[in-house]
CSV table of C-alpha atoms and ligand atoms in Angstrom, one decimal:
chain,number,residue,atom,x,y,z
A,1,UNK,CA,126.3,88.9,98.6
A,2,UNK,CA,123.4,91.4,97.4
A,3,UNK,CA,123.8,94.8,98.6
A,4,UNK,CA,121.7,94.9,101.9
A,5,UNK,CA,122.8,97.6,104.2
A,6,UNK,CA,121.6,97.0,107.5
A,7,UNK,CA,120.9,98.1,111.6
A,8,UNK,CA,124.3,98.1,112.8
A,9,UNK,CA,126.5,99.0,109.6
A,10,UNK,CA,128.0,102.8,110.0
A,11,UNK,CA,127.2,105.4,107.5
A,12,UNK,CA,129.8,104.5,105.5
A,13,UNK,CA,129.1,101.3,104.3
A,14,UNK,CA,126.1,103.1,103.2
A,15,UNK,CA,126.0,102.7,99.0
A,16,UNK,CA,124.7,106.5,97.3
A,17,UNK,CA,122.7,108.5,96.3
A,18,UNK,CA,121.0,107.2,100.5
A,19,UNK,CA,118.3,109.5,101.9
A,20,UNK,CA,119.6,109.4,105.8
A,21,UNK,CA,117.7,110.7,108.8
A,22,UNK,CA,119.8,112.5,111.6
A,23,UNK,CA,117.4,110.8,114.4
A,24,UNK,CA,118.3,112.8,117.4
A,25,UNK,CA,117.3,115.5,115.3
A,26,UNK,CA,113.8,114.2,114.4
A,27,UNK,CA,113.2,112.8,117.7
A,28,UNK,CA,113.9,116.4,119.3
A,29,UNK,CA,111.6,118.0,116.1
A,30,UNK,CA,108.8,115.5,117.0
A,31,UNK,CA,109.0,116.5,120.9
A,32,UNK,CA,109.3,120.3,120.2
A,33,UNK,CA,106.2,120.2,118.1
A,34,UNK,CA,104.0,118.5,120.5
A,35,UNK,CA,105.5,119.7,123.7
A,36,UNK,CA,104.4,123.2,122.6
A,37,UNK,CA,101.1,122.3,120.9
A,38,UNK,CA,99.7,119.7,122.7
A,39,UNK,CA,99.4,121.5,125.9
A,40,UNK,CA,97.1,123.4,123.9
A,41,UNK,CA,94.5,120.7,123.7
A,42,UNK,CA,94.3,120.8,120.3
A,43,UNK,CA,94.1,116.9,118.6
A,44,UNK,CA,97.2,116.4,116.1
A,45,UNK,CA,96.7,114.4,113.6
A,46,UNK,CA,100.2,114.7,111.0
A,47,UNK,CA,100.2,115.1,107.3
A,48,UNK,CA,102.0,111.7,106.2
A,49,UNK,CA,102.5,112.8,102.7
A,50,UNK,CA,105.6,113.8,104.0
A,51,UNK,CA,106.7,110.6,105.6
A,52,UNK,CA,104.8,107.8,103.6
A,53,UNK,CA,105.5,105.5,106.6
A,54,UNK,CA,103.8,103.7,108.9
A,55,UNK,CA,106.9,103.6,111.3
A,56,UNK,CA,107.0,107.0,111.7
A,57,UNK,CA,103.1,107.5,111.4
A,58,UNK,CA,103.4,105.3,115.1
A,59,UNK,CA,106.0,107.4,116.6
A,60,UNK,CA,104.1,110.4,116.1
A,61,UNK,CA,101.1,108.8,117.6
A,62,UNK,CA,103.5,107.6,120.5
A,63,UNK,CA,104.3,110.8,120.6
A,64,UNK,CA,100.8,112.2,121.2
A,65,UNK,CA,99.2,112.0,117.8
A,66,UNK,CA,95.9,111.2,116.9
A,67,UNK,CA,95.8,109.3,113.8
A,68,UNK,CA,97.0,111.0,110.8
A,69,UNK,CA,96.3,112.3,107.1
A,70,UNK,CA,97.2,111.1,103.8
A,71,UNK,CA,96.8,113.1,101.0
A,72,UNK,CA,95.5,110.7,98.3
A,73,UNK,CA,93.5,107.5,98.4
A,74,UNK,CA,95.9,105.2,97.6
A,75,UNK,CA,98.4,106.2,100.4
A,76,UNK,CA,94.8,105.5,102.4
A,77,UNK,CA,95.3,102.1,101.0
A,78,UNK,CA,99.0,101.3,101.7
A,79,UNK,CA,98.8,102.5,105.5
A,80,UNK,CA,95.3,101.0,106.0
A,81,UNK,CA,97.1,97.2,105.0
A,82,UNK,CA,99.6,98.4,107.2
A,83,UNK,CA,97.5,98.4,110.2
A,84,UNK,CA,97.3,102.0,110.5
A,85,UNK,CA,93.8,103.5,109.4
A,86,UNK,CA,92.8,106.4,111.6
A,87,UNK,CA,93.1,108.4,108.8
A,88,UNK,CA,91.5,111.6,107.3
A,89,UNK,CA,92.6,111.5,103.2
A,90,UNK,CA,92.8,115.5,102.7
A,91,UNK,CA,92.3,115.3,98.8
A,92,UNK,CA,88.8,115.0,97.4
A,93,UNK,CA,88.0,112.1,96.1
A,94,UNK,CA,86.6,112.1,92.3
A,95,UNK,CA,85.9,109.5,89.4
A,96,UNK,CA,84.3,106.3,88.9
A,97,UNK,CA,87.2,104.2,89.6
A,98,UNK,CA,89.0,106.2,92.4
A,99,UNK,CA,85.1,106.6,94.0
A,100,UNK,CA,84.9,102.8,93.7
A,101,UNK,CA,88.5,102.1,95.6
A,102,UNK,CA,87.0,103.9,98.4
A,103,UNK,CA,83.9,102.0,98.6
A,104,UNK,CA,86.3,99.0,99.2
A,105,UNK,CA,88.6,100.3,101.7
A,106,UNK,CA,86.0,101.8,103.4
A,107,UNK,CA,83.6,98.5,104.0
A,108,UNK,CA,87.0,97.4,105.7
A,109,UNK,CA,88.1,100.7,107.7
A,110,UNK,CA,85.6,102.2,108.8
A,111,UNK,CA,87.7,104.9,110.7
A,112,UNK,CA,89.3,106.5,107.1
A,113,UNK,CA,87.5,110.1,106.2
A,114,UNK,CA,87.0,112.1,103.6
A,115,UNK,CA,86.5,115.5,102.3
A,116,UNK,CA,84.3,116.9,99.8
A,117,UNK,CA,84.1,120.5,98.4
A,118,UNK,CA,81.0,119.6,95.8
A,119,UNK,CA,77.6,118.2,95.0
A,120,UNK,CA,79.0,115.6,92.2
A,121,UNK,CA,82.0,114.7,93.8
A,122,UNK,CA,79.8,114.2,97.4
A,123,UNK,CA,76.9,112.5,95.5
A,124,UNK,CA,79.2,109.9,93.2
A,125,UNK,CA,80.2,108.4,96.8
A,126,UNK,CA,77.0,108.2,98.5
A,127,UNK,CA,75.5,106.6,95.1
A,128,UNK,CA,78.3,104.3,95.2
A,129,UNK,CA,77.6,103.0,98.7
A,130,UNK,CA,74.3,103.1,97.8
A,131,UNK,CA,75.0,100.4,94.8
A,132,UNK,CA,77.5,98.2,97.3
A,133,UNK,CA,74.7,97.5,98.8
A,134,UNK,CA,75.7,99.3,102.3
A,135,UNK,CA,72.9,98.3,104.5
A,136,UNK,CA,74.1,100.7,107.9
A,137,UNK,CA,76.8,103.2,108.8
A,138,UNK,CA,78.2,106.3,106.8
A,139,UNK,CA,81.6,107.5,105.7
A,140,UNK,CA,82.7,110.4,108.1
A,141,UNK,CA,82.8,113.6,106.4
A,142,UNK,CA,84.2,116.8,106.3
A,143,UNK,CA,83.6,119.7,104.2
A,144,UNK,CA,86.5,121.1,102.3
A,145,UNK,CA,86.5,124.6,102.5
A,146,UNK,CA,88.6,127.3,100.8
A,147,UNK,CA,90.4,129.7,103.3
A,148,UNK,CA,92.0,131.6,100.8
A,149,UNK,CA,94.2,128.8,99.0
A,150,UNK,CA,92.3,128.5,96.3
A,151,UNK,CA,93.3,124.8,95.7
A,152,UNK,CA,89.9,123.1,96.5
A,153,UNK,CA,87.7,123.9,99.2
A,154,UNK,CA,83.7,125.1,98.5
A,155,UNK,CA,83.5,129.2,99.3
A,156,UNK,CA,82.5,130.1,102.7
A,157,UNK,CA,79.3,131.5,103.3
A,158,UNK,CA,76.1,130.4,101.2
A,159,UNK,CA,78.0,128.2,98.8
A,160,UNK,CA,79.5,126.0,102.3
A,161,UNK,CA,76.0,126.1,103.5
A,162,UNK,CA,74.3,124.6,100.7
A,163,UNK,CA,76.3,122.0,100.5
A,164,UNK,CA,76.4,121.2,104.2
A,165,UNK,CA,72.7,121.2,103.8
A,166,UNK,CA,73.2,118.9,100.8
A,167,UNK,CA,76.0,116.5,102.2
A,168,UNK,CA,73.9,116.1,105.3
A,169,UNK,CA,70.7,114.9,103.5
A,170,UNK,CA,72.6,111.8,101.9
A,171,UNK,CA,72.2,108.8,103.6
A,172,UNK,CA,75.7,107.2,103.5
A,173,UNK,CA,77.7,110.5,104.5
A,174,UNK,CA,78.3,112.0,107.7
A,175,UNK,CA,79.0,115.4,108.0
A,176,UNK,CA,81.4,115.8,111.1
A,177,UNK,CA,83.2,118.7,110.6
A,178,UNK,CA,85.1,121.1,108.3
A,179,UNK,CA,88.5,121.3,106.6
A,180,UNK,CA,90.2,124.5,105.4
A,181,UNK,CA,94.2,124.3,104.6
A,182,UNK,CA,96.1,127.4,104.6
A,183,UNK,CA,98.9,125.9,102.6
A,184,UNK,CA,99.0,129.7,101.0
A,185,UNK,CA,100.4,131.6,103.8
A,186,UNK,CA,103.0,128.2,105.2
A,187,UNK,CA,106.0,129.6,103.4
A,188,UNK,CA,105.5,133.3,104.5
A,189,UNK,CA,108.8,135.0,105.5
A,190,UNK,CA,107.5,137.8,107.4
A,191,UNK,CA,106.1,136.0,111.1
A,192,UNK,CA,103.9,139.0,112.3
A,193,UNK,CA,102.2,138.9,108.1
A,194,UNK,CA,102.4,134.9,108.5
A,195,UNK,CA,100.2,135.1,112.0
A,196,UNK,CA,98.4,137.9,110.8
A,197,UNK,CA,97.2,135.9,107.7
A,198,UNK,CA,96.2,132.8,109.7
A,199,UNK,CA,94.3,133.7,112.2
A,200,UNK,CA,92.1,135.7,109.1
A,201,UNK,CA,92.0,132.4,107.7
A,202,UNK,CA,91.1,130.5,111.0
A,203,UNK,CA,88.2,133.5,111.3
A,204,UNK,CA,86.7,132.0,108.0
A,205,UNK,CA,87.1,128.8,109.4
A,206,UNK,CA,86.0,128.9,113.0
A,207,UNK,CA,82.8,130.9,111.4
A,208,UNK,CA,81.8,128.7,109.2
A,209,UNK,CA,81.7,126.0,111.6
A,210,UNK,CA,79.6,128.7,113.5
A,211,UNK,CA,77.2,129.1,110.6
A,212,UNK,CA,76.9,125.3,109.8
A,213,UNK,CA,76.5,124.7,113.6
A,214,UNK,CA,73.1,127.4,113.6
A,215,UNK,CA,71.7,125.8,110.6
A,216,UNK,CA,71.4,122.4,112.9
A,217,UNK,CA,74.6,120.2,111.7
A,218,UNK,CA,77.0,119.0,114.0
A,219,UNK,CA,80.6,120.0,113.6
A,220,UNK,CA,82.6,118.3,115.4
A,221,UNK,CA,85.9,118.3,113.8
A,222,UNK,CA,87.9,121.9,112.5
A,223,UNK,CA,91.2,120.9,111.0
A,224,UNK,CA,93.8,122.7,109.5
A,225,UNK,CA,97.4,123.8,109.4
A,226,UNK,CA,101.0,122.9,108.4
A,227,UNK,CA,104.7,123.2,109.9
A,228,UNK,CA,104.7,127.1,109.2
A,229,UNK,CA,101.5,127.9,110.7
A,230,UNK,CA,100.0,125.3,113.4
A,231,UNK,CA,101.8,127.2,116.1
A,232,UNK,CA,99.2,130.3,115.3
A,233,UNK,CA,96.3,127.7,114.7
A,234,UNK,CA,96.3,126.2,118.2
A,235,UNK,CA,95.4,129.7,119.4
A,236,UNK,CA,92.0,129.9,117.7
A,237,UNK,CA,88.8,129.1,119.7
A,238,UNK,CA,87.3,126.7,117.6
A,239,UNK,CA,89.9,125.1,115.5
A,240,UNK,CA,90.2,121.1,116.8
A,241,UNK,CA,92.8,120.0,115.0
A,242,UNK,CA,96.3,120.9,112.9
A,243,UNK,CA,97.8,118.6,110.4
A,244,UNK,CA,101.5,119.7,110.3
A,245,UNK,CA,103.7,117.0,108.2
A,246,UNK,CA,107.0,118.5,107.0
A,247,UNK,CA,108.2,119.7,110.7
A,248,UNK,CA,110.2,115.9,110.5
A,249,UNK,CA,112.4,116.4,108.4
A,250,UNK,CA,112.1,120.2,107.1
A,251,UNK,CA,113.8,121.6,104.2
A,252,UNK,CA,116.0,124.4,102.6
A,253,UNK,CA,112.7,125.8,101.7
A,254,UNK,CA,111.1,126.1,104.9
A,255,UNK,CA,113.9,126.6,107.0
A,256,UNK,CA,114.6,130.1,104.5
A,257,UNK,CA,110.7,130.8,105.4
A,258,UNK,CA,110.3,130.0,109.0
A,259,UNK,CA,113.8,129.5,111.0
A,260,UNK,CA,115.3,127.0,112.7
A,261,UNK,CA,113.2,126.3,115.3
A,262,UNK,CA,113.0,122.4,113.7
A,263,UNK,CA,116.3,121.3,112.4
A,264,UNK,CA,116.6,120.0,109.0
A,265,UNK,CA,117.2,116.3,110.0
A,266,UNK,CA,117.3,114.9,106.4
A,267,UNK,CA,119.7,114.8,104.0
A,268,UNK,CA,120.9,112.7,100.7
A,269,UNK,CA,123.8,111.1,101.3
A,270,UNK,CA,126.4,111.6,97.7
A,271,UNK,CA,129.9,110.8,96.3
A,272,UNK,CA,131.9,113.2,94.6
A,273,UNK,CA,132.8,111.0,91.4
A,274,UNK,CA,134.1,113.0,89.1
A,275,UNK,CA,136.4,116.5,89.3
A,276,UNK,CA,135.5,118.6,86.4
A,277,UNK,CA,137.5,121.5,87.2
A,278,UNK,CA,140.1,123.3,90.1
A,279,UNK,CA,137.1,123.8,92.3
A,280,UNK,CA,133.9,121.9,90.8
A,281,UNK,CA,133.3,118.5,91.4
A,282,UNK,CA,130.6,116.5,89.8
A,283,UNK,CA,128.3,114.2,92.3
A,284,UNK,CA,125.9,111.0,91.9
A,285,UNK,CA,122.7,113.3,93.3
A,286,UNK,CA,120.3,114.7,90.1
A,287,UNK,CA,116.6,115.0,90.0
A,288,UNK,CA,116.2,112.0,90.5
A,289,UNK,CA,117.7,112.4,94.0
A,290,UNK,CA,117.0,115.7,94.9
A,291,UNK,CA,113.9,117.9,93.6
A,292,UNK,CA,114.0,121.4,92.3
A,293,UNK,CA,110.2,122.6,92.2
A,294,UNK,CA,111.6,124.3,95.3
A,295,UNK,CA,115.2,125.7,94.4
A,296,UNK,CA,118.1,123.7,94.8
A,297,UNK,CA,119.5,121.5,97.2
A,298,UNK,CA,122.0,122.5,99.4
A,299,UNK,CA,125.3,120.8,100.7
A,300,UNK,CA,125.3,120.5,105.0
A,301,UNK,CA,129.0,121.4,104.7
A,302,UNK,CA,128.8,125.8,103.7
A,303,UNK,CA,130.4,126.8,101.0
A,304,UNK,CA,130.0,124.3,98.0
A,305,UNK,CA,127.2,125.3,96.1
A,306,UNK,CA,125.0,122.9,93.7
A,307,UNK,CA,123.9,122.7,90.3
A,308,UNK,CA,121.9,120.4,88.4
A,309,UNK,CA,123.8,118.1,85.5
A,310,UNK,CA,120.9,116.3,84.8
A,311,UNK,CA,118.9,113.4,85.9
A,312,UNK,CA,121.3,111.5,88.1
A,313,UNK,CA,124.6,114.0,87.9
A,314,UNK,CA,124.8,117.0,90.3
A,315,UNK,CA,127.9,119.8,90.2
A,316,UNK,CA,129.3,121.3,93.5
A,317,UNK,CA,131.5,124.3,92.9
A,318,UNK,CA,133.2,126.6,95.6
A,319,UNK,CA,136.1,129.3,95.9
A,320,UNK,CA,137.3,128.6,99.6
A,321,UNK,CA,137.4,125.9,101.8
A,322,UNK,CA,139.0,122.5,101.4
A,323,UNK,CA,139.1,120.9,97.6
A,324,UNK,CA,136.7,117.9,97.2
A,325,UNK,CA,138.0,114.8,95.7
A,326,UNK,CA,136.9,111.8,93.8
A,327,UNK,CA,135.6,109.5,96.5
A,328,UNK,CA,134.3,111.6,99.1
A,329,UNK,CA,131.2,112.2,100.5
A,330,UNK,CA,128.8,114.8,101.2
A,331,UNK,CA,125.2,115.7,102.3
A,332,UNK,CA,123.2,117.4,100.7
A,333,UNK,CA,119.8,119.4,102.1
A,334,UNK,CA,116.6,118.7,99.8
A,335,UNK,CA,114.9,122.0,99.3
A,336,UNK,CA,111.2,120.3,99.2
A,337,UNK,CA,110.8,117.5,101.7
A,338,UNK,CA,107.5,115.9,100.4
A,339,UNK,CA,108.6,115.3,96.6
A,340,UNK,CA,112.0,114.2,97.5
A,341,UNK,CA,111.2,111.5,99.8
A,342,UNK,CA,108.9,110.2,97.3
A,343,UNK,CA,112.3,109.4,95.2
A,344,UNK,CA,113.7,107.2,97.4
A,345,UNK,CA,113.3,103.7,98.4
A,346,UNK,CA,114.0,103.6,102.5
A,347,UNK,CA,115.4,106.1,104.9
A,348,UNK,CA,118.3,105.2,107.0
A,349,UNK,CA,118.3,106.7,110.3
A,350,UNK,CA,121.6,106.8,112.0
A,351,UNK,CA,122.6,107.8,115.6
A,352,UNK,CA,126.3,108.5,116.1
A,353,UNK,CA,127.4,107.9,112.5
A,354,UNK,CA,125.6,104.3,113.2
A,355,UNK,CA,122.3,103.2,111.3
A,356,UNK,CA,120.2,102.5,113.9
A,357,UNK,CA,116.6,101.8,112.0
A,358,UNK,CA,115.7,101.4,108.3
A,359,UNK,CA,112.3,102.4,107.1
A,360,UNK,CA,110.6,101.6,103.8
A,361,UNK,CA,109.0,104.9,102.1
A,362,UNK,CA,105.8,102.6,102.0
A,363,UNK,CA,103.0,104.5,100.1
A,364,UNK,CA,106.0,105.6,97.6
A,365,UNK,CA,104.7,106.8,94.2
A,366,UNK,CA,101.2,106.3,95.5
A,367,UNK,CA,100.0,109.5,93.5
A,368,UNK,CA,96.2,108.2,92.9
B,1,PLP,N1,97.4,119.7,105.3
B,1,PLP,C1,97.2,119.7,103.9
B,1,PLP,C2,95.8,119.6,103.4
B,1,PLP,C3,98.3,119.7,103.1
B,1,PLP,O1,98.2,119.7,101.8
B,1,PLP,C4,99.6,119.8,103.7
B,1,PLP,C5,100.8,119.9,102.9
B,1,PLP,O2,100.8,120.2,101.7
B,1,PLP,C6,99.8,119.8,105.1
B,1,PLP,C7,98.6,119.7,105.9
B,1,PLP,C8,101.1,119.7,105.8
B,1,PLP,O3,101.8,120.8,105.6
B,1,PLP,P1,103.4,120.9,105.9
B,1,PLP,O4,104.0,119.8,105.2
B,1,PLP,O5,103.7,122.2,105.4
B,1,PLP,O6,103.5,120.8,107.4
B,2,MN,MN1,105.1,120.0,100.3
């Protein structure tokens, strides 16, 4: 018989390195963030880079979401073709070939949008619909503007204006709004420097929409936000929308930054197969289980601290507590959510030690 774990089977018949979801933990993440947000008013729509599924992309909308965001085209692709295409892609969208992908999936979803933050990127896509031959309708769009990350986004003031004006003068876009991501200030230890710094950002924002608004476009759409800082966005006049993704799952990373409010509900599942020492053990969790861009993972149970061995080895040393041994098992905490899911295959989400639903990572290495 073929290894095929499956609903039903406990944890333990679970083979390893297995990214596992502690789903009472999710679900009470998922109704924490939008019992205290949507109240508000304020649309959700959630960053799926985190959870490259379309499972979880519906819960979230059973949960009160509207639609959701993909970072890059080609996730656009993989949850379009899985039914699921209320989507904004938050990555601009530049070069012949990835210009010419969107023509495609756009004369089939007409709901997907798209930001720009620059004359050639905004005129290579209207040129390209042009040449499909695109007799009616244009691709929603929404400016991309830079709020202080420094990432991508056109600068506020007369550079966002001129390219509003610019945007809006192409036949096959649609200007419908404005995008500006704080990503900057998500990680910020300090809550009252965190708030502090977001609601400058959401000034910049909520003004340009103000400013675009005067010169006669119509902004319809402000978006922003992520896990550490959708809480202060929801707050601001003027800001429609937050795009939180990691508050799922969390990580070491966040959790250090912004509390505990939402639990870190996923974990690598690893066996201790080798004993290098009185108290180090080596485990079957490397980078290619666990990332490090981040720091490192850390083990659920306190106490046994990691190290990297290389690409698929992992060490856990401690000075107290119970000795590990060849054979057992342990969980470790990824310290970046978003590039360690992208490692794995499926998630197993268990309930009382019992899996209770598998889930592929669908759009899995979709990086283009
Ligand atoms: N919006 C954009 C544009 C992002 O790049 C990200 C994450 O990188 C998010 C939202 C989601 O942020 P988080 O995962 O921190 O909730
Ligand atoms: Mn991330």
């Amino acid at each position: 018989m073929p290894y095929a774990p499956k609903v039903g089977d406990p944890l333990s018949a679970l083979d390893t390195p297995s990214m596992i979801v502690d789903l009472p933990l999710m679900e009470s993440n998922i109704a924490k963030l939008f019992s205290s947000l949507l109240p508000t008013g304020i649309l959700i729509r959630p960053h799926l880079k985190t959870t490259k599924s379309a499972v979880l992309a519906r819960k979230l909308v059973a949960a009160g979401a509207t639609g959701g965001c993909v970072a890059k085209l080609s996730e656009a692709e993989v949850m379009c073709k899985l039914g699921f295409s209320d989507l904004l892609i938050t990555c601009e969208i530049v070069g012949a070939a990835k210009v010419q992908r969107l023509v495609e999936l756009w004369s089939e979803f007409k709901d997907v949008r798209i930001v720009v933050d620059s004359v050639e990127g905004a005129g290579a896509i209207d040129e390209a619909l042009k040449r499909s031959g695109v007799q009616e309708g244009s691709i929603k769009t929404l400016l991309d503007l830079d709020v202080g990350l420094h990432r991508t986004g056109v600068q506020p003031g007369e550079p966002a204006r001129e390219l509003a004006r610019y945007v809006a003068g192409l036949r096959h876009l649609e200007l419908i709004g404005v995008q500006g991501y704080e990503g900057h200030l998500q990680h910020v230890h300090d809550r009252a420097e965190r708030k502090a710094s977001c609601l400058a950002s959401m000034a910049t924002l909520t003004q340009t929409a103000d400013i675009l608004r005067r010169d006669g476009h119509t902004i319809t759409v402000v978006t922003t936000g992520g896990t550490g800082t959708a809480e202060f966005c929801v707050t601001v006049p003027g800001i429609t929308e937050v795009q939180p993704g990691s508050f799922l799952f969390m990580d070491t990373d966040y959790r250090n930054a912004v509390g505990s409010f939402y639990g870190n509900s996923l974990s690598i599942l690893a066996t201790v197969i080798s004993k290098q020492g009185p108290k180090c053990i080596t485990i079957d969790a490397g980078l290619k289980a666990l990332t490090t861009d981040s720091g490192l993972a850390e083990c659920k149970t306190l106490g046994y601290t990691y190290g990297v061995l290389g690409d698929e080895h992992g060490s856990l040393a401690w000075t107290e507590g119970p000795d590990l041994r060849v054979g057992d098992r342990v969980e470790m905490l990824p310290s970046h959510i978003d590039p360690t899911v992208n490692l794995h295959d499926f998630y197993y989400a268990y309930r009382d030690g019992v899996v209770e639903e598998i889930w592929k990572v669908d759009s899995r290495g979709m990086v283009q």
